[in-house]
Each structure stands twice: as structure tokens, then as C-alpha cells.
XYZ file of N, CA and C in Angstrom:
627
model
N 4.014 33.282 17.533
C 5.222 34.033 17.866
C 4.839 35.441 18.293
N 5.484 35.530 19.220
C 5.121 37.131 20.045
C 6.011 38.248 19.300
N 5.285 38.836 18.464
C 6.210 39.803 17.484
C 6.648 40.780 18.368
N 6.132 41.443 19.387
C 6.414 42.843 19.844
C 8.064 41.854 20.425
N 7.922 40.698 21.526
C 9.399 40.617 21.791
C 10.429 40.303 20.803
N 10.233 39.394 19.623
C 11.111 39.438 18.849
C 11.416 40.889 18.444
N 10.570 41.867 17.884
C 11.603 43.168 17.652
C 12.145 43.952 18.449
N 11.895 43.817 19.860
C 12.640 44.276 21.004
C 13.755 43.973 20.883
N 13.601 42.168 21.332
C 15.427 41.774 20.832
C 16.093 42.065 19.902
N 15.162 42.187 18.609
C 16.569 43.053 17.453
C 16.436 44.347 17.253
N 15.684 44.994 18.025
C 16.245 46.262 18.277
C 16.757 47.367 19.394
N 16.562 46.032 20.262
C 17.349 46.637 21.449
C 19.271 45.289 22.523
N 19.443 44.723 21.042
C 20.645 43.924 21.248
C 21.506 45.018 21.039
N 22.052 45.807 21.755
C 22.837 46.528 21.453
C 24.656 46.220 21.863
N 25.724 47.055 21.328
C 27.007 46.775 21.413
C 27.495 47.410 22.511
N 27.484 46.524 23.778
C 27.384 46.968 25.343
C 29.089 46.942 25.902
N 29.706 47.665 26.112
C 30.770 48.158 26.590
C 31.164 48.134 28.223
N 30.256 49.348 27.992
C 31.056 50.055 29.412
C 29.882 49.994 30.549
N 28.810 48.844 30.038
C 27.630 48.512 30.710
C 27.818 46.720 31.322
N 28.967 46.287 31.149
C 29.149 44.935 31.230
C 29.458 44.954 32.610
N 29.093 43.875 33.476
C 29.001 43.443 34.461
C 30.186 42.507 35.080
N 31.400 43.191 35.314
C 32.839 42.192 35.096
C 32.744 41.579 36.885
N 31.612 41.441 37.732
C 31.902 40.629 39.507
C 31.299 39.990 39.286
N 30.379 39.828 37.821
C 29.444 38.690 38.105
C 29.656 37.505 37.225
N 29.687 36.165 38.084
C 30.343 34.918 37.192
C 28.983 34.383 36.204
N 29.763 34.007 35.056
C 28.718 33.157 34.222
C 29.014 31.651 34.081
N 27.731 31.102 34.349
C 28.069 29.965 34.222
C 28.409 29.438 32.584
N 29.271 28.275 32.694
C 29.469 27.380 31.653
C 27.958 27.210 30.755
N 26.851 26.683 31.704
C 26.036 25.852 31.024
C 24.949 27.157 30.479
N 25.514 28.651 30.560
C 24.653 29.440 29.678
C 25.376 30.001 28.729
N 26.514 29.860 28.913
C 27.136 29.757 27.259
C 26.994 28.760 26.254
N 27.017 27.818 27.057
C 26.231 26.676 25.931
C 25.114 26.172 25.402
N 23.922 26.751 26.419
C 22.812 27.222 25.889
C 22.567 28.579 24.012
N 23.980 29.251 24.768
C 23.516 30.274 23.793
C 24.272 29.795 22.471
N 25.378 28.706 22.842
C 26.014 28.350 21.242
C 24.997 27.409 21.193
N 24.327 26.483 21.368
C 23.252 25.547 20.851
C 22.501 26.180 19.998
N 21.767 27.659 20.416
C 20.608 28.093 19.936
C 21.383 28.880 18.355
N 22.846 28.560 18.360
C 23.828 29.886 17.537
C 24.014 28.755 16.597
N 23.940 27.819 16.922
C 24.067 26.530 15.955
C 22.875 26.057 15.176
N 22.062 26.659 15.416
C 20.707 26.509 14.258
C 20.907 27.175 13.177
N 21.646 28.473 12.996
C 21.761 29.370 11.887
C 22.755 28.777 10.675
N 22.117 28.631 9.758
C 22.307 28.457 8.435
C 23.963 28.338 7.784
N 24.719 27.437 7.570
C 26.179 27.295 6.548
C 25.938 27.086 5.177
N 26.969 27.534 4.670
C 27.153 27.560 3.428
C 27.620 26.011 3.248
N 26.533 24.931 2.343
C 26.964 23.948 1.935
C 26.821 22.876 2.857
N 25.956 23.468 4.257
C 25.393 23.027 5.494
C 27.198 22.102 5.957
N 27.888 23.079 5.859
C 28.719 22.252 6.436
C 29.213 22.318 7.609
N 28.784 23.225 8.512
C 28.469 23.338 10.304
C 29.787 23.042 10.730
N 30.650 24.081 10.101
C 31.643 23.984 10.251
C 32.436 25.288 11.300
N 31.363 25.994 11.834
C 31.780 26.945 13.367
C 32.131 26.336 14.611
N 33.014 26.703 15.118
C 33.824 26.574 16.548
C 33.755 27.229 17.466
N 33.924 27.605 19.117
C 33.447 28.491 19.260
C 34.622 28.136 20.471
N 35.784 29.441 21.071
C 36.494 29.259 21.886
C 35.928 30.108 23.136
N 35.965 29.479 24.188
C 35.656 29.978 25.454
C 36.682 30.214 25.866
N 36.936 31.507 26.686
C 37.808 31.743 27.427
C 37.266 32.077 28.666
N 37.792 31.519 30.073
C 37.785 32.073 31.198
C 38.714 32.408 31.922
N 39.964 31.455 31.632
C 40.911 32.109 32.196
C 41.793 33.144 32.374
N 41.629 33.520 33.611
C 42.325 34.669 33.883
C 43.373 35.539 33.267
N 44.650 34.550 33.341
C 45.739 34.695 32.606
C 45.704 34.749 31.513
N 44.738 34.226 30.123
C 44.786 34.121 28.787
C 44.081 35.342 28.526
N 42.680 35.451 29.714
C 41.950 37.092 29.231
C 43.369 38.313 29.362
N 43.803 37.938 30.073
C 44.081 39.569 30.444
C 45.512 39.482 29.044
N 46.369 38.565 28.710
C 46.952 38.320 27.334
C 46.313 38.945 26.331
N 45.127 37.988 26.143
C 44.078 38.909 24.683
C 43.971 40.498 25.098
N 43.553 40.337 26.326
C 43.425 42.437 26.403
C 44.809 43.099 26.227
N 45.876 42.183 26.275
C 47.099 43.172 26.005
C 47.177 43.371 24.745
N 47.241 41.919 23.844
C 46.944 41.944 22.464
C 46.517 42.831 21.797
N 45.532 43.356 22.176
C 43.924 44.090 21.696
C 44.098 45.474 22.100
N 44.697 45.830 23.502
C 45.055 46.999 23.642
C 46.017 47.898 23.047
N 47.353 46.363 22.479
C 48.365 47.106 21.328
C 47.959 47.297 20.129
N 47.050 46.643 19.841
C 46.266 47.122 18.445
C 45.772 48.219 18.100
N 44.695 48.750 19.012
C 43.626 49.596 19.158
C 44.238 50.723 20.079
N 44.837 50.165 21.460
C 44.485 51.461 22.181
C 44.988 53.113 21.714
N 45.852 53.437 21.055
C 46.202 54.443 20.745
C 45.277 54.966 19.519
N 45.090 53.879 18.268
C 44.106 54.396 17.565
C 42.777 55.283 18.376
N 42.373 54.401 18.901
C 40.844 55.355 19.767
C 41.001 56.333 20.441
N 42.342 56.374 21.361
C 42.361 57.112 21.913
C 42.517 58.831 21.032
N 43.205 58.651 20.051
C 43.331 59.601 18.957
C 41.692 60.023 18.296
N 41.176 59.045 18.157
C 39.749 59.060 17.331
C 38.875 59.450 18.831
N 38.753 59.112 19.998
C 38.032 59.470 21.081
C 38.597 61.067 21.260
N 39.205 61.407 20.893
C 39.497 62.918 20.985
C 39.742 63.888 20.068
N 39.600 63.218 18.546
C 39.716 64.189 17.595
C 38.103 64.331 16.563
N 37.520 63.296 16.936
C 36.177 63.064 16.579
C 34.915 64.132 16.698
N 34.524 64.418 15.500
C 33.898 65.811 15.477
C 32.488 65.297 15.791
N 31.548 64.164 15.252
C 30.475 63.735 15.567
C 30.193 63.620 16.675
N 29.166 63.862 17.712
C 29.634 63.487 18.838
C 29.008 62.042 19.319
N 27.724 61.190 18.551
C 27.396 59.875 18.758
C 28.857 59.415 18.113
N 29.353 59.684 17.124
C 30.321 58.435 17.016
C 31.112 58.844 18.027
N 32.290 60.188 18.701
C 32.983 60.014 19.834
C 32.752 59.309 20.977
N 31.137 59.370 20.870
C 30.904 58.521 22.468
C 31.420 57.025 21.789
N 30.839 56.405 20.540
C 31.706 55.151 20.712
C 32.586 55.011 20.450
N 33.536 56.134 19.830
C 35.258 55.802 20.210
C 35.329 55.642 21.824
N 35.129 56.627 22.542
C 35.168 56.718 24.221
C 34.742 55.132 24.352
N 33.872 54.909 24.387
C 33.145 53.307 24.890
C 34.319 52.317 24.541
N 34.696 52.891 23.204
C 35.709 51.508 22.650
C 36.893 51.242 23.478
N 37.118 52.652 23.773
C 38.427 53.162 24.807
C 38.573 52.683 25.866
N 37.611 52.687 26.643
C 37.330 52.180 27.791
C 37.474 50.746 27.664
N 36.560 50.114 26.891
C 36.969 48.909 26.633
C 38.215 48.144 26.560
N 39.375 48.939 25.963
C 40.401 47.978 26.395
C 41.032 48.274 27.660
N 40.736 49.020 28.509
C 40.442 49.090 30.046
C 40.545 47.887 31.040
N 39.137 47.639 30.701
C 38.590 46.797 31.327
C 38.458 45.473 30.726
N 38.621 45.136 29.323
C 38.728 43.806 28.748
C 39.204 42.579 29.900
N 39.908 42.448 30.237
C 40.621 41.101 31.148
C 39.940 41.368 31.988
N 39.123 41.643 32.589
C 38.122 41.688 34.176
C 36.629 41.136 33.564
N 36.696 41.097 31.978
C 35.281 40.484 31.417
C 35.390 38.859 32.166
N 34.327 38.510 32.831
C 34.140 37.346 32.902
C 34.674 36.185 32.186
N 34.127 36.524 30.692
C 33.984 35.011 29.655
C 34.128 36.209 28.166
N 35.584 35.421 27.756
C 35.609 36.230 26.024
C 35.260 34.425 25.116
N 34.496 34.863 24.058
C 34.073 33.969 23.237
C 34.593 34.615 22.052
N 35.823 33.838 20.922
C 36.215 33.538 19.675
C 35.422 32.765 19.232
N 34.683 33.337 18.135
C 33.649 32.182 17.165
C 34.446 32.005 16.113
N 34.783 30.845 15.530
C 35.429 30.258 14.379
C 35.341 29.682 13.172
N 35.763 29.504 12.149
C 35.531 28.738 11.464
C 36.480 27.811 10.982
N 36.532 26.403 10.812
C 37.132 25.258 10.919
C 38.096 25.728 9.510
N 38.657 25.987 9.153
C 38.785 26.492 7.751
C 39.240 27.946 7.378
N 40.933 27.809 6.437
C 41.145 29.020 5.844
C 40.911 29.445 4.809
N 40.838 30.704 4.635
C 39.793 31.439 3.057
C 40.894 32.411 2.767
N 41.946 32.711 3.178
C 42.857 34.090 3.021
C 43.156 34.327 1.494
N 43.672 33.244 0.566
C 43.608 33.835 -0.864
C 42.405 33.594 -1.854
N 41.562 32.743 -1.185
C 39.981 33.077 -1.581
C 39.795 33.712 -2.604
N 38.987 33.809 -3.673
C 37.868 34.127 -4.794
C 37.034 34.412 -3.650
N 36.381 35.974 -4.056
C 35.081 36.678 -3.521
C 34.305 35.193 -3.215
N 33.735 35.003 -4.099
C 32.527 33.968 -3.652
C 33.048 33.120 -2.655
N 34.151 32.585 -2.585
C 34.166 31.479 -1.537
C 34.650 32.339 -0.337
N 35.089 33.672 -0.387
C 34.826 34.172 1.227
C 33.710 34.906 1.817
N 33.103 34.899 0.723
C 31.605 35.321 0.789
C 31.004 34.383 1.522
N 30.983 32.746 0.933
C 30.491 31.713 1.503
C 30.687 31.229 2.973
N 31.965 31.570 3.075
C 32.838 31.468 4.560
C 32.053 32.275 5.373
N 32.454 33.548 5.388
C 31.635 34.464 6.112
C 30.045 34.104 6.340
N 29.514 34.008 5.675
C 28.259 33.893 5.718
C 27.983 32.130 6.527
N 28.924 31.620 7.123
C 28.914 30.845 7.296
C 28.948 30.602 9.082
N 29.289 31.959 9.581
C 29.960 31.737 10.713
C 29.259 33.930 11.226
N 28.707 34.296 10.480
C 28.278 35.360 10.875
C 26.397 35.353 11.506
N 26.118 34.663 10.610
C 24.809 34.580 11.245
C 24.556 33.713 12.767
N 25.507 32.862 12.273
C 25.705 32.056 13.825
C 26.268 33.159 14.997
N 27.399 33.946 14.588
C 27.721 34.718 15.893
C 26.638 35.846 16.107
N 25.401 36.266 15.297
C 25.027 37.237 15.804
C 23.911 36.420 16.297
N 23.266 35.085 15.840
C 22.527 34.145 16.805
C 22.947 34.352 18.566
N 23.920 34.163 18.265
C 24.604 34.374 19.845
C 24.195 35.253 20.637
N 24.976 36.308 19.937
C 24.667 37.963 20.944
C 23.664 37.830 20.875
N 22.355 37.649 20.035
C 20.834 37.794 20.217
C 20.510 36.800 21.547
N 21.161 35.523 21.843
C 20.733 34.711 22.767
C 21.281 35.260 24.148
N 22.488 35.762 24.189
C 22.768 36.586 25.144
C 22.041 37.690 26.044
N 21.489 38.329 24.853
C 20.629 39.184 25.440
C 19.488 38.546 25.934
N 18.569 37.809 25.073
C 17.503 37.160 26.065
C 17.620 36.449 27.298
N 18.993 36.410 27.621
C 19.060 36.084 28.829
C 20.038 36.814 30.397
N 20.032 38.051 29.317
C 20.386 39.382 30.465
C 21.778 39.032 30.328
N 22.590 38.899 29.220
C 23.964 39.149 29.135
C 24.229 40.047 28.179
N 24.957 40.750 27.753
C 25.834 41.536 26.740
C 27.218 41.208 26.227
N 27.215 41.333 25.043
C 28.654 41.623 24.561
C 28.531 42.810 23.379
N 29.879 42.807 22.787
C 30.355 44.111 21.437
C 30.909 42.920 20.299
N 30.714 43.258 19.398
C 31.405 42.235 18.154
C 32.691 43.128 17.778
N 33.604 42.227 18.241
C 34.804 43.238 18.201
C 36.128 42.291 17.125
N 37.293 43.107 16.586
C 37.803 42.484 15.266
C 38.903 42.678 15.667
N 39.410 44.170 16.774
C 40.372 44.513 16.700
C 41.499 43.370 17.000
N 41.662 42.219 17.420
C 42.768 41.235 17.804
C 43.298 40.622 16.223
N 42.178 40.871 15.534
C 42.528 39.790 14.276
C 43.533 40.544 13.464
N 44.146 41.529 14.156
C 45.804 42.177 13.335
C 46.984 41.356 13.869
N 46.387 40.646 14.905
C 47.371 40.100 15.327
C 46.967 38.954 16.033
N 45.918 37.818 14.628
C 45.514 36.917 14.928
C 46.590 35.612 15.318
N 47.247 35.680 14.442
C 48.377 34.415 14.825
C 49.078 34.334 16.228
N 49.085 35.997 16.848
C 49.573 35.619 18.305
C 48.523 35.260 19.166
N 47.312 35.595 19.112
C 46.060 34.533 19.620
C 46.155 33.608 19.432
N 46.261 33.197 18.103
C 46.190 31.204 18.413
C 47.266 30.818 18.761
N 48.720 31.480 18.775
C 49.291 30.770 19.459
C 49.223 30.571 21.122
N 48.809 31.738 21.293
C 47.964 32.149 22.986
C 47.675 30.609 23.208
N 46.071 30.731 22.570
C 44.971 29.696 22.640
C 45.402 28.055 22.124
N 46.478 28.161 21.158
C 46.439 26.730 20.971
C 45.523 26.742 19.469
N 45.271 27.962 18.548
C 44.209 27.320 17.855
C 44.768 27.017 16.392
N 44.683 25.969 16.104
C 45.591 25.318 14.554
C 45.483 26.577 13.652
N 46.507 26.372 13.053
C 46.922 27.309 11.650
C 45.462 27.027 10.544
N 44.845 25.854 10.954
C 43.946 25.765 9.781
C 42.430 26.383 10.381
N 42.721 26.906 11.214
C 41.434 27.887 11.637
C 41.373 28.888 11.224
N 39.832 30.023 11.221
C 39.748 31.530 11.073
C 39.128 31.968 11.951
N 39.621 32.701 12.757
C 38.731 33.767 14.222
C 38.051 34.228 13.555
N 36.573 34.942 13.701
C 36.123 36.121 12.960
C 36.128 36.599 14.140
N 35.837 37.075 14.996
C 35.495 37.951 16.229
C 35.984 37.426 17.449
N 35.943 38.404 18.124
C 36.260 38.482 19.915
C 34.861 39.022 20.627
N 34.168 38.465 21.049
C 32.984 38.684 22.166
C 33.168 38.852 23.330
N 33.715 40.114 24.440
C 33.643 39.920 25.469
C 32.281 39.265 26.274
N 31.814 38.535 26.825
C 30.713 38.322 27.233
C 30.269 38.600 29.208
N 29.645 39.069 29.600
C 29.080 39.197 31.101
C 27.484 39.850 30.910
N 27.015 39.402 32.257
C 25.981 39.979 32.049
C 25.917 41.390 32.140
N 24.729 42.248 32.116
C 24.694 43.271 31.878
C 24.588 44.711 33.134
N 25.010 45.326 32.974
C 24.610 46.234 34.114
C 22.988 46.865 33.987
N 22.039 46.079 34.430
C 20.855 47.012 33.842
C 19.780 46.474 32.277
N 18.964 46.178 32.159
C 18.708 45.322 30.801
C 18.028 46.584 30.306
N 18.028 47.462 30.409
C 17.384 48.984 30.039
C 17.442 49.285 28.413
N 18.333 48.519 27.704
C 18.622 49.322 26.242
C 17.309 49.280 25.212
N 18.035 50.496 24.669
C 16.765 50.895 23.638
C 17.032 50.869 21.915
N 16.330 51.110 21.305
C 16.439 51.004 19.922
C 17.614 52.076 19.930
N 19.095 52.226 18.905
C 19.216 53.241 18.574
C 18.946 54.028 17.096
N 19.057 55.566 17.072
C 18.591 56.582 16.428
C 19.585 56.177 15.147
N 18.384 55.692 14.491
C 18.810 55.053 12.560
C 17.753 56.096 11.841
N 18.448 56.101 10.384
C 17.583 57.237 9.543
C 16.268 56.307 9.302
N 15.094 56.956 8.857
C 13.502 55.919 8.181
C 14.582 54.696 7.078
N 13.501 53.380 7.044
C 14.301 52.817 5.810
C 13.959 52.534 4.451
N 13.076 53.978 4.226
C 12.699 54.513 2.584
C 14.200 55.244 2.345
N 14.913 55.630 3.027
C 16.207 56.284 2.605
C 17.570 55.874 2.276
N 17.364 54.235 2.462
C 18.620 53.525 2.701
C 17.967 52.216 1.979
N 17.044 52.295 1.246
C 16.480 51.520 0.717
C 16.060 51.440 -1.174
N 16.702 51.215 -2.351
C 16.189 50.749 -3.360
C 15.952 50.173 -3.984
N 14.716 50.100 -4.789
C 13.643 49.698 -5.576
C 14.008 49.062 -7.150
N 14.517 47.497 -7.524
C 14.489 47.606 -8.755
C 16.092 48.198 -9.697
N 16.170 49.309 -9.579
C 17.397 49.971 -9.480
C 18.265 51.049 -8.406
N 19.470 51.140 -8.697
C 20.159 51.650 -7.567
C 19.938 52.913 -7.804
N 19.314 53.699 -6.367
C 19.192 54.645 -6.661
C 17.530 55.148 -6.335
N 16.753 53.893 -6.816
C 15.618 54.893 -6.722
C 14.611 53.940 -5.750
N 14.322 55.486 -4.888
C 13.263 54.947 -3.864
C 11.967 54.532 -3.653
């Protein structure tokens, strides 16, 4: 195994916005490349129980971006301009933009899980999650190795039930995410600026490094 590219890819998969490539079509058969390779990652109880909704159509994208834009857009826009940090303002701005341009994304991907957890005991939404998260970030990692981008985005799930009724997706489902997906403008990205991880890291007990 070629270590230098594996840590490229996980440290340069980054949450690509306003770098997405919305004239250029993706095919079907490389989204399904990248859920094949998203389907190796590990369930709770191996019960391989993730779904994964493709969207291309026109009319349903630009729906979810309305969705998503009544959710969010005023929040960011407030946080893109009152935001004192200025790395996090740039990704309020990015986020902003994003519901912009959402419906001109090529291909949005809902990853799922077959199954509701809403009054759940910790552990069994622990189990859930962990069930359907490693698989979606399988994804974005496969994405990128093949010169696409997306953002792992949540904001629709305030107003998940008017998605599935959008989509058609049974009451006995759970969205975790919205993936815009296109390829990328540019495959240029770089690690970003994280503290050392002796500082975010303890030993034995909490607390000590």
C-alpha cells in the first residue's frame, strides 16, 4: 500500500463548495463505483442496512435547494456577516453560496439508513449512526480519488419529512446527509490548518497529555 497517497486522500478530501463543477455531467456508472467501494465499510450487527438516493433530476434538485435554502439561508447569511473568526466566516460565506448554487449541482446523493432510531437509547443510535457514517465518508473519500467533490451537509434534515415526501422515501427510513456531488473545479486541495495532535489528544486519563 502506497502510504504517501492514502494520506493525501485523507488529508486533502476536503468540504468543496464553491469549487464544484455544476456543466459537467457525471455519469451513473461512477456513482456506483463509489457506493460499491462505500459498501465495504463496516455495520453495526453487519446488517448492511444503507441506501443510497440519487438524485439527478432537475426538478427534484432544485426542490431540495429550496428546502435547504429555507432552512439555512438566512441563518448563514447572519453568521457570514457577523462572524468574528475569519477561517470560520469564509465557511459561513462558502455555505452561503452554497445554497446558491445547490440545484445546478449535477448529482445530490441522500445516504440512508433502512431504519428508524428517533426515540432510541444512546447505544442503539450510536449503533445506527455508526452504521451508515463510515459508509458515507467511504464515499466522499471515493469521490475524490476520482476527481469529484462534495460537502457533508444536514441542513435539509429540519425538514426531513418534506424530502421524503419529495423523493418518495418510506416513513421507515433515516436520511443522514445530503451530498451535493460534481466533479471538481481543479484537484489542487491541501491539508487544512489543524492544531499538532499531542493537544487534542489523552493518555489513560482525561486530561493528560
Amino acid at each position: 500500500m502506497d502510504i504517501a497517497s492514502v494520506d493525501e486522500l485523507l488529508t486533502t478530501t476536503r468540504a468543496v463548495r464553491q469549487r464544484l463543477d455544476v456543466t459537467r455531467p457525471v455519469r451513473r456508472e461512477v456513482i456506483l463505483d463509489c457506493v460499491r467501494l462505500a459498501m465495504q465499510a463496516p455495520t453495526a450487527s453487519n446488517a448492511q442496512d444503507w441506501r443510497w438516493l440519487v438524485i439527478t433530476d432537475a426538478d427534484k434538485r432544485a426542490a431540495i435547494a429550496e428546502i435547504y435554502r429555507s432552512v439555512g439561508g438566512e441563518y448563514l447569511a447572519h453568521a457570514a456577516a457577523t462572524e468574528a473568526d475569519p477561517q470560520t466566516r469564509r465557511v459561513y460565506r462558502s455555505a452561503l453560496a452554497l445554497t446558491e448554487t445547490l440545484a445546478q449541482v449535477p448529482v445530490h446523493v441522500i445516504p440512508c439508513l433502512q431504519r428508524r432510531f428517533d426515540e432510541s437509547d444512546r447505544l442503539v443510535a450510536a449503533s445506527a449512526w455508526a452504521s451508515i457514517i463510515p459508509a458515507a465518508w467511504s464515499f466522499l473519500l471515493a469521490l475524490r480519488s476520482r476527481g469529484l467533490g462534495s460537502v457533508w451537509t444536514t441542513m435539509h434534515l429540519a425538514k426531513e419529512q418534506q424530502v421524503a415526501e419529495l423523493l418518495e422515501i418510506p416513513a421507515t427510513v433515516t436520511q443522514a446527509a445530503l451530498f451535493p456531488v460534481a466533479y471538481t473545479i481543479g484537484t489542487d486541495f491541501r491539508p487544512a490548518s489543524r492544531p499538532p495532535p499531542q493537544t487534542v489528544t489523552f493518555w489513560n486519563t482525561w486530561g493528560e497529555h
